Amino acid sequence: MHTCCAPCSIYCIDLLRSEEIEPTLFWYNPNIHPYIEYKTRRDCLKDYAKMININLILKEEYGLDDFCRNVSKDIENRCINYCYPKRLGETVRYAVEHGYDAFTTTLLVSPYQKHDQLKEVCEQLAKMSGIEFLYRDFRVGFRKGQDKARELGLYLQKYCGCIFSEEERYKKQIKQDLKNVSL
Ligand code: SF4
């Protein structure tokens, strides 16, 4: 299961385990910037994986330059055109190479993601690779997972991952701050 962070993984893991499916977590997120944020999310997931005794594979790649180069021509559509295929493509490649029978992603838990397009990307990858896409609409458990993350004291990020999403998250505040400075 491609895993973007510990808080998002909570409900997905709990649900799959309740179905007697034991997922292996696969960390591959070169879309998370800046580096301190990347490290914080990764280390939080490492701690959580240890806590709940689940297998975690770390595929390390910090890719600010590469990411920006690849999305700069169409920043608006960066999630669908680059970010989802990049992360899920690597997940599927790893899964096929190592004999897994299915893949999925914790991104399906977030109501902030482009769920339908993400699902389409996964379906296409399944078709191309011949490996099953284990689809669940994890969004029903998003709040439950976030509440549990808070209770456990896990790190909860404030934006999706890339620097563009960080700007979007703080857009209103940036505008207000700049206005105040120029008064
Ligand atoms: S907003 Fe999130 S999903 Fe979209 S490109 Fe940025 S990090 Fe990737």
mmCIF file with all atom_site columns, C-alpha atoms and ligand atoms in Angstrom:
data_model
loop_
_atom_site.group_PDB
_atom_site.id
_atom_site.type_symbol
_atom_site.label_atom_id
_atom_site.label_alt_id
_atom_site.label_comp_id
_atom_site.label_asym_id
_atom_site.label_entity_id
_atom_site.label_seq_id
_atom_site.pdbx_PDB_ins_code
_atom_site.Cartn_x
_atom_site.Cartn_y
_atom_site.Cartn_z
_atom_site.occupancy
_atom_site.B_iso_or_equiv
_atom_site.pdbx_formal_charge
_atom_site.auth_seq_id
_atom_site.auth_comp_id
_atom_site.auth_asym_id
_atom_site.auth_atom_id
_atom_site.pdbx_PDB_model_num
ATOM   1   C  CA  . MET A 1 1   ? 0.000   0.000   0.000   1.00 0.00 ? 1   MET A CA  1
ATOM   2   C  CA  . HIS A 1 2   ? 1.494   3.244   -1.135  1.00 0.00 ? 2   HIS A CA  1
ATOM   3   C  CA  . THR A 1 3   ? 1.579   5.322   2.061   1.00 0.00 ? 3   THR A CA  1
ATOM   4   C  CA  . CYS A 1 4   ? 1.722   9.102   2.095   1.00 0.00 ? 4   CYS A CA  1
ATOM   5   C  CA  . CYS A 1 5   ? 1.924   9.578   5.884   1.00 0.00 ? 5   CYS A CA  1
ATOM   6   C  CA  . ALA A 1 6   ? 1.073   7.973   9.217   1.00 0.00 ? 6   ALA A CA  1
ATOM   7   C  CA  . PRO A 1 7   ? -2.235  9.774   9.946   1.00 0.00 ? 7   PRO A CA  1
ATOM   8   C  CA  . CYS A 1 8   ? -3.704  8.851   6.537   1.00 0.00 ? 8   CYS A CA  1
ATOM   9   C  CA  . SER A 1 9   ? -2.568  5.259   6.925   1.00 0.00 ? 9   SER A CA  1
ATOM   10  C  CA  . ILE A 1 10  ? -4.465  4.662   10.178  1.00 0.00 ? 10  ILE A CA  1
ATOM   11  C  CA  . TYR A 1 11  ? -7.954  4.047   8.867   1.00 0.00 ? 11  TYR A CA  1
ATOM   12  C  CA  . CYS A 1 12  ? -6.724  2.258   5.717   1.00 0.00 ? 12  CYS A CA  1
ATOM   13  C  CA  . ILE A 1 13  ? -4.695  -0.224  7.759   1.00 0.00 ? 13  ILE A CA  1
ATOM   14  C  CA  . ASP A 1 14  ? -7.455  -0.713  10.321  1.00 0.00 ? 14  ASP A CA  1
ATOM   15  C  CA  . LEU A 1 15  ? -10.017 -1.410  7.613   1.00 0.00 ? 15  LEU A CA  1
ATOM   16  C  CA  . LEU A 1 16  ? -7.812  -3.823  5.655   1.00 0.00 ? 16  LEU A CA  1
ATOM   17  C  CA  . ARG A 1 17  ? -6.803  -5.645  8.802   1.00 0.00 ? 17  ARG A CA  1
ATOM   18  C  CA  . SER A 1 18  ? -10.492 -5.982  9.732   1.00 0.00 ? 18  SER A CA  1
ATOM   19  C  CA  . GLU A 1 19  ? -10.877 -7.748  6.353   1.00 0.00 ? 19  GLU A CA  1
ATOM   20  C  CA  . GLU A 1 20  ? -7.917  -9.976  7.262   1.00 0.00 ? 20  GLU A CA  1
ATOM   21  C  CA  . ILE A 1 21  ? -5.696  -8.324  4.684   1.00 0.00 ? 21  ILE A CA  1
ATOM   22  C  CA  . GLU A 1 22  ? -2.216  -7.513  6.002   1.00 0.00 ? 22  GLU A CA  1
ATOM   23  C  CA  . PRO A 1 23  ? -0.778  -4.686  3.896   1.00 0.00 ? 23  PRO A CA  1
ATOM   24  C  CA  . THR A 1 24  ? 2.879   -3.846  3.447   1.00 0.00 ? 24  THR A CA  1
ATOM   25  C  CA  . LEU A 1 25  ? 3.420   -0.096  3.585   1.00 0.00 ? 25  LEU A CA  1
ATOM   26  C  CA  . PHE A 1 26  ? 5.455   1.496   0.816   1.00 0.00 ? 26  PHE A CA  1
ATOM   27  C  CA  . TRP A 1 27  ? 6.844   4.987   1.402   1.00 0.00 ? 27  TRP A CA  1
ATOM   28  C  CA  . TYR A 1 28  ? 7.638   6.755   -1.850  1.00 0.00 ? 28  TYR A CA  1
ATOM   29  C  CA  . ASN A 1 29  ? 6.861   10.462  -1.779  1.00 0.00 ? 29  ASN A CA  1
ATOM   30  C  CA  . PRO A 1 30  ? 9.323   12.707  -3.642  1.00 0.00 ? 30  PRO A CA  1
ATOM   31  C  CA  . ASN A 1 31  ? 6.511   15.279  -3.767  1.00 0.00 ? 31  ASN A CA  1
ATOM   32  C  CA  . ILE A 1 32  ? 6.950   16.328  -0.119  1.00 0.00 ? 32  ILE A CA  1
ATOM   33  C  CA  . HIS A 1 33  ? 8.865   19.572  0.369   1.00 0.00 ? 33  HIS A CA  1
ATOM   34  C  CA  . PRO A 1 34  ? 10.848  21.091  1.952   1.00 0.00 ? 34  PRO A CA  1
ATOM   35  C  CA  . TYR A 1 35  ? 13.208  18.412  3.275   1.00 0.00 ? 35  TYR A CA  1
ATOM   36  C  CA  . ILE A 1 36  ? 12.426  18.921  6.955   1.00 0.00 ? 36  ILE A CA  1
ATOM   37  C  CA  . GLU A 1 37  ? 8.760   18.222  6.187   1.00 0.00 ? 37  GLU A CA  1
ATOM   38  C  CA  . TYR A 1 38  ? 9.695   15.118  4.194   1.00 0.00 ? 38  TYR A CA  1
ATOM   39  C  CA  . LYS A 1 39  ? 11.817  13.839  7.082   1.00 0.00 ? 39  LYS A CA  1
ATOM   40  C  CA  . THR A 1 40  ? 9.197   14.610  9.733   1.00 0.00 ? 40  THR A CA  1
ATOM   41  C  CA  . ARG A 1 41  ? 6.434   12.738  7.895   1.00 0.00 ? 41  ARG A CA  1
ATOM   42  C  CA  . ARG A 1 42  ? 8.702   9.807   7.080   1.00 0.00 ? 42  ARG A CA  1
ATOM   43  C  CA  . ASP A 1 43  ? 9.988   9.456   10.638  1.00 0.00 ? 43  ASP A CA  1
ATOM   44  C  CA  . CYS A 1 44  ? 6.480   9.685   12.042  1.00 0.00 ? 44  CYS A CA  1
ATOM   45  C  CA  . LEU A 1 45  ? 5.441   6.830   9.761   1.00 0.00 ? 45  LEU A CA  1
ATOM   46  C  CA  . LYS A 1 46  ? 8.474   4.792   10.844  1.00 0.00 ? 46  LYS A CA  1
ATOM   47  C  CA  . ASP A 1 47  ? 7.493   5.220   14.489  1.00 0.00 ? 47  ASP A CA  1
ATOM   48  C  CA  . TYR A 1 48  ? 3.865   4.366   13.809  1.00 0.00 ? 48  TYR A CA  1
ATOM   49  C  CA  . ALA A 1 49  ? 4.781   1.257   11.792  1.00 0.00 ? 49  ALA A CA  1
ATOM   50  C  CA  . LYS A 1 50  ? 6.889   0.057   14.702  1.00 0.00 ? 50  LYS A CA  1
ATOM   51  C  CA  . MET A 1 51  ? 4.064   0.834   17.135  1.00 0.00 ? 51  MET A CA  1
ATOM   52  C  CA  . ILE A 1 52  ? 1.502   -1.285  15.254  1.00 0.00 ? 52  ILE A CA  1
ATOM   53  C  CA  . ASN A 1 53  ? 3.979   -3.903  14.062  1.00 0.00 ? 53  ASN A CA  1
ATOM   54  C  CA  . ILE A 1 54  ? 3.497   -3.581  10.329  1.00 0.00 ? 54  ILE A CA  1
ATOM   55  C  CA  . ASN A 1 55  ? 5.966   -4.097  7.501   1.00 0.00 ? 55  ASN A CA  1
ATOM   56  C  CA  . LEU A 1 56  ? 7.237   -0.798  6.049   1.00 0.00 ? 56  LEU A CA  1
ATOM   57  C  CA  . ILE A 1 57  ? 9.417   -0.363  2.978   1.00 0.00 ? 57  ILE A CA  1
ATOM   58  C  CA  . LEU A 1 58  ? 11.131  2.971   2.511   1.00 0.00 ? 58  LEU A CA  1
ATOM   59  C  CA  . LYS A 1 59  ? 11.998  4.072   -0.971  1.00 0.00 ? 59  LYS A CA  1
ATOM   60  C  CA  . GLU A 1 60  ? 13.920  7.260   -0.321  1.00 0.00 ? 60  GLU A CA  1
ATOM   61  C  CA  . GLU A 1 61  ? 13.857  10.059  -2.857  1.00 0.00 ? 61  GLU A CA  1
ATOM   62  C  CA  . TYR A 1 62  ? 13.724  13.731  -2.070  1.00 0.00 ? 62  TYR A CA  1
ATOM   63  C  CA  . GLY A 1 63  ? 12.926  15.465  -5.325  1.00 0.00 ? 63  GLY A CA  1
ATOM   64  C  CA  . LEU A 1 64  ? 12.314  19.205  -5.177  1.00 0.00 ? 64  LEU A CA  1
ATOM   65  C  CA  . ASP A 1 65  ? 14.223  20.053  -8.400  1.00 0.00 ? 65  ASP A CA  1
ATOM   66  C  CA  . ASP A 1 66  ? 12.876  17.152  -10.347 1.00 0.00 ? 66  ASP A CA  1
ATOM   67  C  CA  . PHE A 1 67  ? 9.333   17.702  -9.141  1.00 0.00 ? 67  PHE A CA  1
ATOM   68  C  CA  . CYS A 1 68  ? 9.318   21.411  -10.015 1.00 0.00 ? 68  CYS A CA  1
ATOM   69  C  CA  . ARG A 1 69  ? 10.796  20.764  -13.458 1.00 0.00 ? 69  ARG A CA  1
ATOM   70  C  CA  . ASN A 1 70  ? 8.114   18.203  -14.200 1.00 0.00 ? 70  ASN A CA  1
ATOM   71  C  CA  . VAL A 1 71  ? 5.108   20.218  -13.082 1.00 0.00 ? 71  VAL A CA  1
ATOM   72  C  CA  . SER A 1 72  ? 6.204   23.738  -14.045 1.00 0.00 ? 72  SER A CA  1
ATOM   73  C  CA  . LYS A 1 73  ? 4.462   23.752  -17.435 1.00 0.00 ? 73  LYS A CA  1
ATOM   74  C  CA  . ASP A 1 74  ? 1.062   22.936  -15.933 1.00 0.00 ? 74  ASP A CA  1
ATOM   75  C  CA  . ILE A 1 75  ? 1.020   23.607  -12.222 1.00 0.00 ? 75  ILE A CA  1
ATOM   76  C  CA  . GLU A 1 76  ? -2.763  23.440  -12.016 1.00 0.00 ? 76  GLU A CA  1
ATOM   77  C  CA  . ASN A 1 77  ? -2.932  19.836  -13.207 1.00 0.00 ? 77  ASN A CA  1
ATOM   78  C  CA  . ARG A 1 78  ? 0.196   18.653  -11.419 1.00 0.00 ? 78  ARG A CA  1
ATOM   79  C  CA  . CYS A 1 79  ? -1.553  16.058  -9.236  1.00 0.00 ? 79  CYS A CA  1
ATOM   80  C  CA  . ILE A 1 80  ? -3.108  14.107  -12.094 1.00 0.00 ? 80  ILE A CA  1
ATOM   81  C  CA  . ASN A 1 81  ? -0.438  14.593  -14.733 1.00 0.00 ? 81  ASN A CA  1
ATOM   82  C  CA  . TYR A 1 82  ? 2.609   13.971  -12.604 1.00 0.00 ? 82  TYR A CA  1
ATOM   83  C  CA  . CYS A 1 83  ? 2.302   13.428  -8.858  1.00 0.00 ? 83  CYS A CA  1
ATOM   84  C  CA  . TYR A 1 84  ? -0.157  10.512  -8.789  1.00 0.00 ? 84  TYR A CA  1
ATOM   85  C  CA  . PRO A 1 85  ? 1.392   8.590   -11.731 1.00 0.00 ? 85  PRO A CA  1
ATOM   86  C  CA  . LYS A 1 86  ? 4.899   9.142   -10.382 1.00 0.00 ? 86  LYS A CA  1
ATOM   87  C  CA  . ARG A 1 87  ? 4.195   7.811   -6.885  1.00 0.00 ? 87  ARG A CA  1
ATOM   88  C  CA  . LEU A 1 88  ? 1.755   5.077   -7.832  1.00 0.00 ? 88  LEU A CA  1
ATOM   89  C  CA  . GLY A 1 89  ? 3.831   4.039   -10.834 1.00 0.00 ? 89  GLY A CA  1
ATOM   90  C  CA  . GLU A 1 90  ? 6.811   3.375   -8.587  1.00 0.00 ? 90  GLU A CA  1
ATOM   91  C  CA  . THR A 1 91  ? 4.593   1.515   -6.126  1.00 0.00 ? 91  THR A CA  1
ATOM   92  C  CA  . VAL A 1 92  ? 3.287   -0.772  -8.867  1.00 0.00 ? 92  VAL A CA  1
ATOM   93  C  CA  . ARG A 1 93  ? 6.775   -1.312  -10.259 1.00 0.00 ? 93  ARG A CA  1
ATOM   94  C  CA  . TYR A 1 94  ? 8.006   -2.369  -6.815  1.00 0.00 ? 94  TYR A CA  1
ATOM   95  C  CA  . ALA A 1 95  ? 4.951   -4.561  -6.208  1.00 0.00 ? 95  ALA A CA  1
ATOM   96  C  CA  . VAL A 1 96  ? 5.358   -6.423  -9.504  1.00 0.00 ? 96  VAL A CA  1
ATOM   97  C  CA  . GLU A 1 97  ? 9.094   -6.880  -9.031  1.00 0.00 ? 97  GLU A CA  1
ATOM   98  C  CA  . HIS A 1 98  ? 8.604   -8.299  -5.550  1.00 0.00 ? 98  HIS A CA  1
ATOM   99  C  CA  . GLY A 1 99  ? 5.662   -10.577 -6.241  1.00 0.00 ? 99  GLY A CA  1
ATOM   100 C  CA  . TYR A 1 100 ? 2.818   -8.727  -4.520  1.00 0.00 ? 100 TYR A CA  1
ATOM   101 C  CA  . ASP A 1 101 ? -0.659  -9.579  -5.760  1.00 0.00 ? 101 ASP A CA  1
ATOM   102 C  CA  . ALA A 1 102 ? -2.353  -6.186  -5.371  1.00 0.00 ? 102 ALA A CA  1
ATOM   103 C  CA  . PHE A 1 103 ? -1.732  -2.525  -4.625  1.00 0.00 ? 103 PHE A CA  1
ATOM   104 C  CA  . THR A 1 104 ? -3.625  0.417   -3.219  1.00 0.00 ? 104 THR A CA  1
ATOM   105 C  CA  . THR A 1 105 ? -2.883  3.832   -1.715  1.00 0.00 ? 105 THR A CA  1
ATOM   106 C  CA  . THR A 1 106 ? -3.622  5.806   1.432   1.00 0.00 ? 106 THR A CA  1
ATOM   107 C  CA  . LEU A 1 107 ? -4.304  8.799   -0.805  1.00 0.00 ? 107 LEU A CA  1
ATOM   108 C  CA  . LEU A 1 108 ? -7.784  7.300   -1.229  1.00 0.00 ? 108 LEU A CA  1
ATOM   109 C  CA  . VAL A 1 109 ? -8.606  8.291   2.358   1.00 0.00 ? 109 VAL A CA  1
ATOM   110 C  CA  . SER A 1 110 ? -8.305  12.012  1.851   1.00 0.00 ? 110 SER A CA  1
ATOM   111 C  CA  . PRO A 1 111 ? -11.333 14.103  0.903   1.00 0.00 ? 111 PRO A CA  1
ATOM   112 C  CA  . TYR A 1 112 ? -8.834  16.724  -0.281  1.00 0.00 ? 112 TYR A CA  1
ATOM   113 C  CA  . GLN A 1 113 ? -7.433  14.549  -3.071  1.00 0.00 ? 113 GLN A CA  1
ATOM   114 C  CA  . LYS A 1 114 ? -8.899  14.310  -6.566  1.00 0.00 ? 114 LYS A CA  1
ATOM   115 C  CA  . HIS A 1 115 ? -10.389 10.938  -5.739  1.00 0.00 ? 115 HIS A CA  1
ATOM   116 C  CA  . ASP A 1 116 ? -11.950 9.985   -9.085  1.00 0.00 ? 116 ASP A CA  1
ATOM   117 C  CA  . GLN A 1 117 ? -8.893  10.928  -11.134 1.00 0.00 ? 117 GLN A CA  1
ATOM   118 C  CA  . LEU A 1 118 ? -6.626  9.165   -8.639  1.00 0.00 ? 118 LEU A CA  1
ATOM   119 C  CA  . LYS A 1 119 ? -8.757  6.049   -8.988  1.00 0.00 ? 119 LYS A CA  1
ATOM   120 C  CA  . GLU A 1 120 ? -8.450  6.283   -12.786 1.00 0.00 ? 120 GLU A CA  1
ATOM   121 C  CA  . VAL A 1 121 ? -4.656  6.524   -12.561 1.00 0.00 ? 121 VAL A CA  1
ATOM   122 C  CA  . CYS A 1 122 ? -4.621  3.380   -10.402 1.00 0.00 ? 122 CYS A CA  1
ATOM   123 C  CA  . GLU A 1 123 ? -6.963  1.532   -12.743 1.00 0.00 ? 123 GLU A CA  1
ATOM   124 C  CA  . GLN A 1 124 ? -4.744  2.362   -15.704 1.00 0.00 ? 124 GLN A CA  1
ATOM   125 C  CA  . LEU A 1 125 ? -1.650  1.174   -13.860 1.00 0.00 ? 125 LEU A CA  1
ATOM   126 C  CA  . ALA A 1 126 ? -3.444  -2.051  -12.967 1.00 0.00 ? 126 ALA A CA  1
ATOM   127 C  CA  . LYS A 1 127 ? -4.335  -2.619  -16.602 1.00 0.00 ? 127 LYS A CA  1
ATOM   128 C  CA  . MET A 1 128 ? -0.787  -1.935  -17.783 1.00 0.00 ? 128 MET A CA  1
ATOM   129 C  CA  . SER A 1 129 ? 0.929   -4.045  -15.132 1.00 0.00 ? 129 SER A CA  1
ATOM   130 C  CA  . GLY A 1 130 ? -1.537  -6.896  -14.682 1.00 0.00 ? 130 GLY A CA  1
ATOM   131 C  CA  . ILE A 1 131 ? -1.525  -6.451  -10.896 1.00 0.00 ? 131 ILE A CA  1
ATOM   132 C  CA  . GLU A 1 132 ? -4.824  -5.946  -9.085  1.00 0.00 ? 132 GLU A CA  1
ATOM   133 C  CA  . PHE A 1 133 ? -5.835  -2.503  -7.836  1.00 0.00 ? 133 PHE A CA  1
ATOM   134 C  CA  . LEU A 1 134 ? -7.415  -3.010  -4.428  1.00 0.00 ? 134 LEU A CA  1
ATOM   135 C  CA  . TYR A 1 135 ? -9.919  -0.180  -4.387  1.00 0.00 ? 135 TYR A CA  1
ATOM   136 C  CA  . ARG A 1 136 ? -11.635 0.968   -1.225  1.00 0.00 ? 136 ARG A CA  1
ATOM   137 C  CA  . ASP A 1 137 ? -13.281 4.337   -0.688  1.00 0.00 ? 137 ASP A CA  1
ATOM   138 C  CA  . PHE A 1 138 ? -11.360 4.972   2.517   1.00 0.00 ? 138 PHE A CA  1
ATOM   139 C  CA  . ARG A 1 139 ? -12.766 8.511   2.773   1.00 0.00 ? 139 ARG A CA  1
ATOM   140 C  CA  . VAL A 1 140 ? -15.574 7.368   5.094   1.00 0.00 ? 140 VAL A CA  1
ATOM   141 C  CA  . GLY A 1 141 ? -12.932 6.865   7.775   1.00 0.00 ? 141 GLY A CA  1
ATOM   142 C  CA  . PHE A 1 142 ? -10.899 10.011  7.260   1.00 0.00 ? 142 PHE A CA  1
ATOM   143 C  CA  . ARG A 1 143 ? -12.095 11.818  10.414  1.00 0.00 ? 143 ARG A CA  1
ATOM   144 C  CA  . LYS A 1 144 ? -11.844 8.673   12.504  1.00 0.00 ? 144 LYS A CA  1
ATOM   145 C  CA  . GLY A 1 145 ? -8.229  8.230   11.401  1.00 0.00 ? 145 GLY A CA  1
ATOM   146 C  CA  . GLN A 1 146 ? -7.355  11.860  12.041  1.00 0.00 ? 146 GLN A CA  1
ATOM   147 C  CA  . ASP A 1 147 ? -8.892  11.715  15.531  1.00 0.00 ? 147 ASP A CA  1
ATOM   148 C  CA  . LYS A 1 148 ? -6.873  8.624   16.345  1.00 0.00 ? 148 LYS A CA  1
ATOM   149 C  CA  . ALA A 1 149 ? -3.713  10.312  15.039  1.00 0.00 ? 149 ALA A CA  1
ATOM   150 C  CA  . ARG A 1 150 ? -4.365  13.260  17.360  1.00 0.00 ? 150 ARG A CA  1
ATOM   151 C  CA  . GLU A 1 151 ? -4.930  10.956  20.321  1.00 0.00 ? 151 GLU A CA  1
ATOM   152 C  CA  . LEU A 1 152 ? -1.650  9.173   19.599  1.00 0.00 ? 152 LEU A CA  1
ATOM   153 C  CA  . GLY A 1 153 ? 0.178   12.493  19.260  1.00 0.00 ? 153 GLY A CA  1
ATOM   154 C  CA  . LEU A 1 154 ? 1.283   11.804  15.669  1.00 0.00 ? 154 LEU A CA  1
ATOM   155 C  CA  . TYR A 1 155 ? 2.548   14.625  13.495  1.00 0.00 ? 155 TYR A CA  1
ATOM   156 C  CA  . LEU A 1 156 ? -0.332  16.116  11.480  1.00 0.00 ? 156 LEU A CA  1
ATOM   157 C  CA  . GLN A 1 157 ? 0.760   18.048  8.429   1.00 0.00 ? 157 GLN A CA  1
ATOM   158 C  CA  . LYS A 1 158 ? -0.864  21.294  7.368   1.00 0.00 ? 158 LYS A CA  1
ATOM   159 C  CA  . TYR A 1 159 ? -0.660  20.859  3.591   1.00 0.00 ? 159 TYR A CA  1
ATOM   160 C  CA  . CYS A 1 160 ? -0.662  18.124  0.989   1.00 0.00 ? 160 CYS A CA  1
ATOM   161 C  CA  . GLY A 1 161 ? 3.053   17.976  0.244   1.00 0.00 ? 161 GLY A CA  1
ATOM   162 C  CA  . CYS A 1 162 ? 4.496   20.075  -2.582  1.00 0.00 ? 162 CYS A CA  1
ATOM   163 C  CA  . ILE A 1 163 ? 5.475   23.699  -2.187  1.00 0.00 ? 163 ILE A CA  1
ATOM   164 C  CA  . PHE A 1 164 ? 2.538   24.699  -4.392  1.00 0.00 ? 164 PHE A CA  1
ATOM   165 C  CA  . SER A 1 165 ? 0.101   23.073  -1.996  1.00 0.00 ? 165 SER A CA  1
ATOM   166 C  CA  . GLU A 1 166 ? 1.813   24.864  0.864   1.00 0.00 ? 166 GLU A CA  1
ATOM   167 C  CA  . GLU A 1 167 ? 1.241   28.166  -0.920  1.00 0.00 ? 167 GLU A CA  1
ATOM   168 C  CA  . GLU A 1 168 ? -2.414  27.267  -1.535  1.00 0.00 ? 168 GLU A CA  1
ATOM   169 C  CA  . ARG A 1 169 ? -2.884  26.385  2.139   1.00 0.00 ? 169 ARG A CA  1
ATOM   170 C  CA  . TYR A 1 170 ? -1.589  29.769  3.286   1.00 0.00 ? 170 TYR A CA  1
ATOM   171 C  CA  . LYS A 1 171 ? -2.839  31.901  0.366   1.00 0.00 ? 171 LYS A CA  1
ATOM   172 C  CA  . LYS A 1 172 ? -5.316  33.952  2.390   1.00 0.00 ? 172 LYS A CA  1
ATOM   173 C  CA  . GLN A 1 173 ? -2.844  34.443  5.217   1.00 0.00 ? 173 GLN A CA  1
ATOM   174 C  CA  . ILE A 1 174 ? -0.045  35.454  2.823   1.00 0.00 ? 174 ILE A CA  1
ATOM   175 C  CA  . LYS A 1 175 ? -2.327  38.037  1.208   1.00 0.00 ? 175 LYS A CA  1
ATOM   176 C  CA  . GLN A 1 176 ? -3.335  39.449  4.586   1.00 0.00 ? 176 GLN A CA  1
ATOM   177 C  CA  . ASP A 1 177 ? 0.252   39.535  5.878   1.00 0.00 ? 177 ASP A CA  1
ATOM   178 C  CA  . LEU A 1 178 ? 1.530   41.331  2.791   1.00 0.00 ? 178 LEU A CA  1
ATOM   179 C  CA  . LYS A 1 179 ? -1.332  43.825  3.039   1.00 0.00 ? 179 LYS A CA  1
ATOM   180 C  CA  . ASN A 1 180 ? -0.519  44.527  6.693   1.00 0.00 ? 180 ASN A CA  1
ATOM   181 C  CA  . VAL A 1 181 ? 3.173   45.044  5.906   1.00 0.00 ? 181 VAL A CA  1
ATOM   182 C  CA  . SER A 1 182 ? 2.451   47.557  3.163   1.00 0.00 ? 182 SER A CA  1
ATOM   183 C  CA  . LEU A 1 183 ? 0.069   49.631  5.342   1.00 0.00 ? 183 LEU A CA  1
HETATM 184 S  S1  . SF4 B 2 .   ? -1.039  19.006  -4.139  1.00 0.00 ? 1   SF4 B S1  1
HETATM 185 FE FE1 . SF4 B 2 .   ? -0.425  17.023  -3.252  1.00 0.00 ? 1   SF4 B FE1 1
HETATM 186 S  S2  . SF4 B 2 .   ? -1.036  15.477  -4.756  1.00 0.00 ? 1   SF4 B S2  1
HETATM 187 FE FE2 . SF4 B 2 .   ? -1.028  17.460  -5.790  1.00 0.00 ? 1   SF4 B FE2 1
HETATM 188 S  S3  . SF4 B 2 .   ? 1.002   17.676  -6.669  1.00 0.00 ? 1   SF4 B S3  1
HETATM 189 FE FE3 . SF4 B 2 .   ? 1.118   18.635  -4.675  1.00 0.00 ? 1   SF4 B FE3 1
HETATM 190 S  S4  . SF4 B 2 .   ? 1.794   17.022  -3.310  1.00 0.00 ? 1   SF4 B S4  1
HETATM 191 FE FE4 . SF4 B 2 .   ? 1.109   16.014  -5.183  1.00 0.00 ? 1   SF4 B FE4 1
#
